[in-house]
């Protein structure tokens, strides 16, 4: 019996090690060239309390996404992580974003039958096969291609669990059942849905690409078409040109390993777009980065900052040890750093314990990094955003789907972010800077943020819990 148990342990250990470090599907961990861009636009959604104590919700992102769809005639690709109406115990739905997006795609397909529409998403929206998605069913009935990402082909972020799941649960697949309550909303699902959920991995991307006047237009964001997330604060960047083609290339890789269709855009790429590899000197540039390339770009931004430079960060989750250390070291070099964090207290009507942001905030404050909290009231401060400004007036802004955590930065989840570089006088960089300053300083009496002391927590228990969860993958962040 001891030999049998030892053999099983060695097999599971081998599975865990291999599935944690196996080769990525081709085309992931993508770092595109820096492309000249002239039409980039910074967009944001903000929820805050005004000077009269009234809750205000200002949104631009999905209004722009719906406009992009309505202007398309040949091609639309949407890749969104949360695409459902689930909201858990949350009492408020600000917008039915999942229905808005579904209806916009179906309406455009009916109006322009030759329009090719591709939807890529995460199997969480069908509770991993345990509860069919009404949205995806309607999209497919309208002739729209829907591809659910083949998550088992990615590396395992929670190998302690996944090494057991792969041989003992995965082979049995999943189907509809009435065994257990849906962990995210109404309905009931199978036990196998829960077993798949505990792998804690995702296609976490949030983007759209479409044709516009026989060219490509794209938008990368931190926002989901998810009803329970519809009041979250988020950011986005809309852009066109060569970088939009780079984004499409990175999406074709996901469709390829997920057994999805071959994309037909109907748009002819110009010779310049197909061949130019670098941007002109002095121009505003945009770079597409995915998976671990996001971390490389982020660390490059932070590590190159010197005394007199500035770094601002707004993050839903901040836990990656390399990023935390880089921020601490930058302050030691004389860089002016400001970090705005979600307090990690709300999750769709459920109360959270503040991990990972509260123990990380304590570490940053102890190192001299100023931290403020988003003043959330049930919603989340969901941005994943960084802005670097040097003493010569040049800057770099990173934003997208990627939380600053091990799971999101280390080739485990699928992620897409963009890096915009150029003079701070450029409109999208200036608008990003103003967006952050408004929240940091609570301009015009509006309350966007709170002092660090509001949610300060230096407990050894939280610090230990955060380190264990970050290192092992036994976490949802």
mmCIF file of N, CA, C and O in Angstrom, residues 24 46 83 112 139 172 182 199 363 372 424 476:
data_model
loop_
_atom_site.group_PDB
_atom_site.id
_atom_site.type_symbol
_atom_site.label_atom_id
_atom_site.label_comp_id
_atom_site.label_asym_id
_atom_site.label_seq_id
_atom_site.Cartn_x
_atom_site.Cartn_y
_atom_site.Cartn_z
ATOM 1 N N UNK A 24 3.743 26.858 -23.861
ATOM 2 C CA UNK A 24 2.495 27.555 -24.131
ATOM 3 C C UNK A 24 2.031 27.272 -25.551
ATOM 4 O O UNK A 24 2.850 27.018 -26.441
ATOM 5 N N UNK A 46 -16.377 55.721 -14.314
ATOM 6 C CA UNK A 46 -16.099 56.131 -12.936
ATOM 7 C C UNK A 46 -17.385 56.128 -12.123
ATOM 8 O O UNK A 46 -18.412 56.658 -12.570
ATOM 9 N N UNK A 83 -19.129 37.372 -19.557
ATOM 10 C CA UNK A 83 -20.152 37.741 -20.530
ATOM 11 C C UNK A 83 -21.430 37.050 -20.065
ATOM 12 O O UNK A 83 -21.842 36.034 -20.621
ATOM 13 N N UNK A 112 -26.689 43.276 -41.585
ATOM 14 C CA UNK A 112 -25.637 43.054 -42.578
ATOM 15 C C UNK A 112 -25.269 41.566 -42.555
ATOM 16 O O UNK A 112 -24.311 41.159 -41.886
ATOM 17 N N UNK A 139 -26.607 34.042 -29.774
ATOM 18 C CA UNK A 139 -25.612 34.476 -30.754
ATOM 19 C C UNK A 139 -25.412 33.414 -31.829
ATOM 20 O O UNK A 139 -25.389 33.725 -33.035
ATOM 21 N N UNK A 172 -14.120 12.969 -17.334
ATOM 22 C CA UNK A 172 -15.566 12.747 -17.285
ATOM 23 C C UNK A 172 -16.358 13.910 -17.887
ATOM 24 O O UNK A 172 -17.580 13.832 -17.994
ATOM 25 N N UNK A 182 -25.814 27.308 -8.543
ATOM 26 C CA UNK A 182 -24.871 28.062 -9.364
ATOM 27 C C UNK A 182 -24.071 28.984 -8.452
ATOM 28 O O UNK A 182 -24.653 29.805 -7.736
ATOM 29 N N UNK A 199 -9.842 25.093 -10.609
ATOM 30 C CA UNK A 199 -8.557 25.238 -11.294
ATOM 31 C C UNK A 199 -8.081 26.684 -11.304
ATOM 32 O O UNK A 199 -6.900 26.956 -11.525
ATOM 33 N N UNK A 363 2.874 46.983 3.152
ATOM 34 C CA UNK A 363 4.277 46.851 2.752
ATOM 35 C C UNK A 363 4.747 48.092 1.989
ATOM 36 O O UNK A 363 5.853 48.601 2.231
ATOM 37 N N UNK A 372 -3.606 55.229 -1.496
ATOM 38 C CA UNK A 372 -4.978 55.601 -1.188
ATOM 39 C C UNK A 372 -5.900 54.479 -1.664
ATOM 40 O O UNK A 372 -5.522 53.655 -2.504
ATOM 41 N N UNK A 424 3.841 63.663 -22.894
ATOM 42 C CA UNK A 424 2.697 63.782 -22.002
ATOM 43 C C UNK A 424 1.678 64.788 -22.513
ATOM 44 O O UNK A 424 0.530 64.806 -22.058
ATOM 45 N N UNK A 476 -8.139 33.161 -5.765
ATOM 46 C CA UNK A 476 -8.877 33.614 -6.951
ATOM 47 C C UNK A 476 -8.265 34.851 -7.571
ATOM 48 O O UNK A 476 -8.754 35.312 -8.607
#
